[in-house]
CSV table of C-alpha atoms in Angstrom, one decimal:
chain,number,residue,atom,x,y,z
D,97,MET,CA,104.9,109.8,124.9
D,98,ASN,CA,102.1,112.5,125.0
D,99,LYS,CA,101.6,112.5,121.3
D,100,LYS,CA,98.4,112.5,119.4
D,101,ILE,CA,97.6,110.7,116.1
D,102,ASN,CA,94.5,111.3,114.0
D,103,LEU,CA,93.4,108.9,111.3
D,104,LEU,CA,90.7,109.8,108.8
D,105,VAL,CA,89.2,106.5,107.5
D,106,PHE,CA,87.4,107.1,104.2
D,107,SER,CA,87.9,103.6,102.7
D,108,GLY,CA,85.5,100.7,103.2
D,109,GLU,CA,87.9,98.0,102.1
D,110,TYR,CA,89.3,95.2,104.3
D,111,ASP,CA,93.0,95.7,103.7
D,112,LYS,CA,92.9,99.5,104.2
D,113,ALA,CA,90.8,99.1,107.3
D,114,LEU,CA,93.3,96.5,108.6
D,115,ALA,CA,96.1,99.0,108.0
D,116,ALA,CA,94.3,101.8,109.8
D,117,LEU,CA,93.6,99.6,112.8
D,118,ILE,CA,97.1,98.2,113.0
D,119,ILE,CA,98.4,101.8,113.1
D,120,ALA,CA,95.8,102.8,115.7
D,121,ASN,CA,96.6,99.8,118.0
D,122,SER,CA,100.4,100.3,117.6
D,123,ALA,CA,100.2,104.0,118.4
D,124,LYS,CA,98.1,103.3,121.5
D,125,GLU,CA,100.7,100.7,122.6
D,126,LEU,CA,103.4,103.4,122.2
D,127,GLY,CA,101.4,105.6,124.5
D,128,ALA,CA,99.9,108.0,122.0
D,129,ASP,CA,96.3,109.3,122.0
D,130,VAL,CA,94.5,108.1,118.9
D,131,THR,CA,91.4,109.3,117.3
D,132,MET,CA,89.8,107.8,114.2
D,133,PHE,CA,87.3,109.7,112.1
D,134,PHE,CA,85.1,107.6,109.8
D,135,ALA,CA,83.6,109.2,106.7
D,136,PHE,CA,81.4,107.7,104.0
D,137,TRP,CA,82.7,104.2,103.1
D,138,GLY,CA,84.9,104.2,106.2
D,139,LEU,CA,81.7,104.0,108.3
D,140,LEU,CA,81.2,100.4,107.1
D,141,LEU,CA,84.1,99.4,109.3
D,142,VAL,CA,82.3,100.6,112.4
D,143,ARG,CA,78.9,99.3,111.4
D,144,ASN,CA,77.5,96.8,113.9
D,145,PRO,CA,76.9,93.6,112.0
D,146,GLU,CA,74.2,92.4,114.5
D,147,THR,CA,72.0,95.5,114.1
D,148,SER,CA,70.0,96.5,111.1
D,149,ILE,CA,67.2,99.1,111.2
D,150,SER,CA,64.8,99.9,108.4
D,151,ASP,CA,62.1,101.8,110.3
D,152,ASP,CA,62.0,105.6,109.5
D,153,LYS,CA,64.2,105.2,106.4
D,154,SER,CA,63.6,106.2,102.9
D,155,ILE,CA,63.5,103.6,100.1
D,156,TYR,CA,67.1,104.7,99.1
D,157,GLU,CA,68.4,104.3,102.6
D,158,LYS,CA,66.8,100.9,102.9
D,159,MET,CA,68.3,99.7,99.6
D,160,PHE,CA,71.7,101.2,100.5
D,161,GLY,CA,71.6,99.4,103.9
D,162,MET,CA,70.9,96.1,102.2
D,163,MET,CA,73.6,96.5,99.5
D,164,THR,CA,76.5,97.6,101.7
D,165,PRO,CA,78.7,95.4,103.9
D,166,LYS,CA,77.4,94.9,107.4
D,167,GLY,CA,80.5,95.1,109.6
D,168,PRO,CA,84.2,94.6,109.2
D,169,GLU,CA,84.3,91.0,108.1
D,170,GLU,CA,82.1,91.7,105.0
D,171,LEU,CA,84.4,94.4,103.6
D,172,PRO,CA,86.0,93.5,100.2
D,173,LEU,CA,89.7,93.8,99.4
D,174,SER,CA,90.8,97.0,97.5
D,175,LYS,CA,92.7,94.9,94.9
D,176,MET,CA,92.3,91.3,93.8
D,177,ASN,CA,89.0,90.7,95.6
D,178,PHE,CA,87.8,88.4,92.9
D,179,SER,CA,84.2,88.1,94.3
D,180,GLY,CA,85.7,87.4,97.7
D,181,ILE,CA,88.1,84.7,96.8
D,182,GLY,CA,91.1,87.1,97.1
D,183,LYS,CA,90.0,88.1,100.6
D,184,GLU,CA,89.6,84.5,101.7
D,185,MET,CA,93.2,83.9,100.4
D,186,LEU,CA,94.5,86.8,102.4
D,187,LYS,CA,92.7,85.7,105.5
D,188,ALA,CA,94.1,82.1,105.1
D,189,MET,CA,97.6,83.6,104.7
D,190,MET,CA,97.1,85.7,107.8
D,191,LYS,CA,95.9,82.6,109.7
D,192,GLU,CA,99.1,80.7,108.6
D,193,GLU,CA,101.1,83.6,110.1
D,194,ASP,CA,99.0,83.6,113.3
D,195,ALA,CA,98.0,87.2,112.5
D,196,PRO,CA,94.8,88.5,114.1
D,197,GLU,CA,91.7,89.1,112.0
D,198,LEU,CA,90.3,92.6,111.3
D,199,THR,CA,87.7,92.2,114.0
D,200,ASP,CA,90.4,91.4,116.5
D,201,PHE,CA,92.2,94.7,115.7
D,202,LEU,CA,88.9,96.5,116.0
D,203,LYS,CA,88.2,94.9,119.4
D,204,GLY,CA,91.8,95.8,120.5
D,205,ALA,CA,91.4,99.4,119.5
D,206,ARG,CA,88.1,99.6,121.3
D,207,LYS,CA,89.6,98.0,124.5
D,208,LYS,CA,92.7,100.3,124.3
D,209,GLY,CA,90.6,103.5,124.3
D,210,VAL,CA,91.0,104.6,120.7
D,211,LYS,CA,88.4,107.4,120.2
D,212,PHE,CA,86.0,106.7,117.4
D,213,TYR,CA,84.2,109.6,115.6
D,214,GLY,CA,81.7,109.3,112.7
D,215,CYS,CA,81.1,112.1,110.2
D,216,LYS,CA,77.6,113.5,110.8
D,217,LEU,CA,77.0,114.3,107.1
D,218,SER,CA,78.2,110.8,106.0
D,219,VAL,CA,75.9,109.1,108.6
D,220,ASP,CA,73.0,111.2,107.5
D,221,VAL,CA,73.5,110.8,103.8
D,222,MET,CA,74.1,107.1,104.0
D,223,GLY,CA,71.0,106.7,106.2
D,224,PHE,CA,72.6,105.0,109.2
D,225,LYS,CA,71.0,105.2,112.6
D,226,ASN,CA,73.2,105.4,115.8
D,227,GLU,CA,72.1,101.9,116.8
D,228,GLU,CA,73.5,100.5,113.6
D,229,LEU,CA,77.0,101.6,114.5
D,230,ILE,CA,79.4,100.5,117.3
D,231,PRO,CA,78.5,102.1,120.7
D,232,GLU,CA,81.9,103.8,121.0
D,233,LEU,CA,81.3,105.9,117.9
D,234,GLU,CA,80.5,109.5,118.6
D,235,ILE,CA,78.9,111.4,115.7
D,236,ILE,CA,80.6,114.8,115.0
D,237,ASP,CA,80.7,117.3,112.2
D,238,ALA,CA,83.6,118.3,110.0
D,239,LYS,CA,84.5,121.3,112.1
D,240,GLU,CA,84.8,119.2,115.2
D,241,TYR,CA,87.0,116.7,113.4
D,242,LEU,CA,89.2,119.5,112.1
D,243,LYS,CA,89.7,120.8,115.6
D,244,ASP,CA,90.8,117.4,116.7
D,245,ALA,CA,93.1,116.9,113.6
D,246,LEU,CA,94.7,120.3,114.1
D,247,GLU,CA,95.6,119.4,117.6
D,248,SER,CA,97.3,116.2,116.5
D,249,ASP,CA,101.0,115.6,115.9
D,250,MET,CA,100.2,113.3,112.9
D,251,GLN,CA,97.2,113.0,110.6
D,252,LEU,CA,96.8,110.0,108.2
D,253,PHE,CA,94.2,109.6,105.5
D,254,ILE,CA,93.2,106.0,104.7
């Protein structure tokens, strides 16, 4: 195919992250090169749920780390979340349809070689350490992201 797709993931919500990863996996299966750039709330999708660091963080960064979702399965729905009940309903409906979970789509994208980039400014402002994010995530600045996006055949903002 020799096409390139770039997704900018700004949302930290389960259903939007699901859509982004379905598109990324599908594009890889079609033979396209896929890059995903995670900024601000989108970083919560690539946060490693097994790692939490509080050393060398300000009080705001520590509080922020405690109050935000730790990994993809803790993300809320964008609509009808109802304190998590809506998300559990969606997951039950997906299970009835034998649809993979969000973490399965993330694992698939990692295995297929989707390139993951994190916004340097977002990582710094939100107080994340590299060790708190998935190992495939490369931290880049906005100019580096734009170079990648300008070389893409398609850019999507989620």
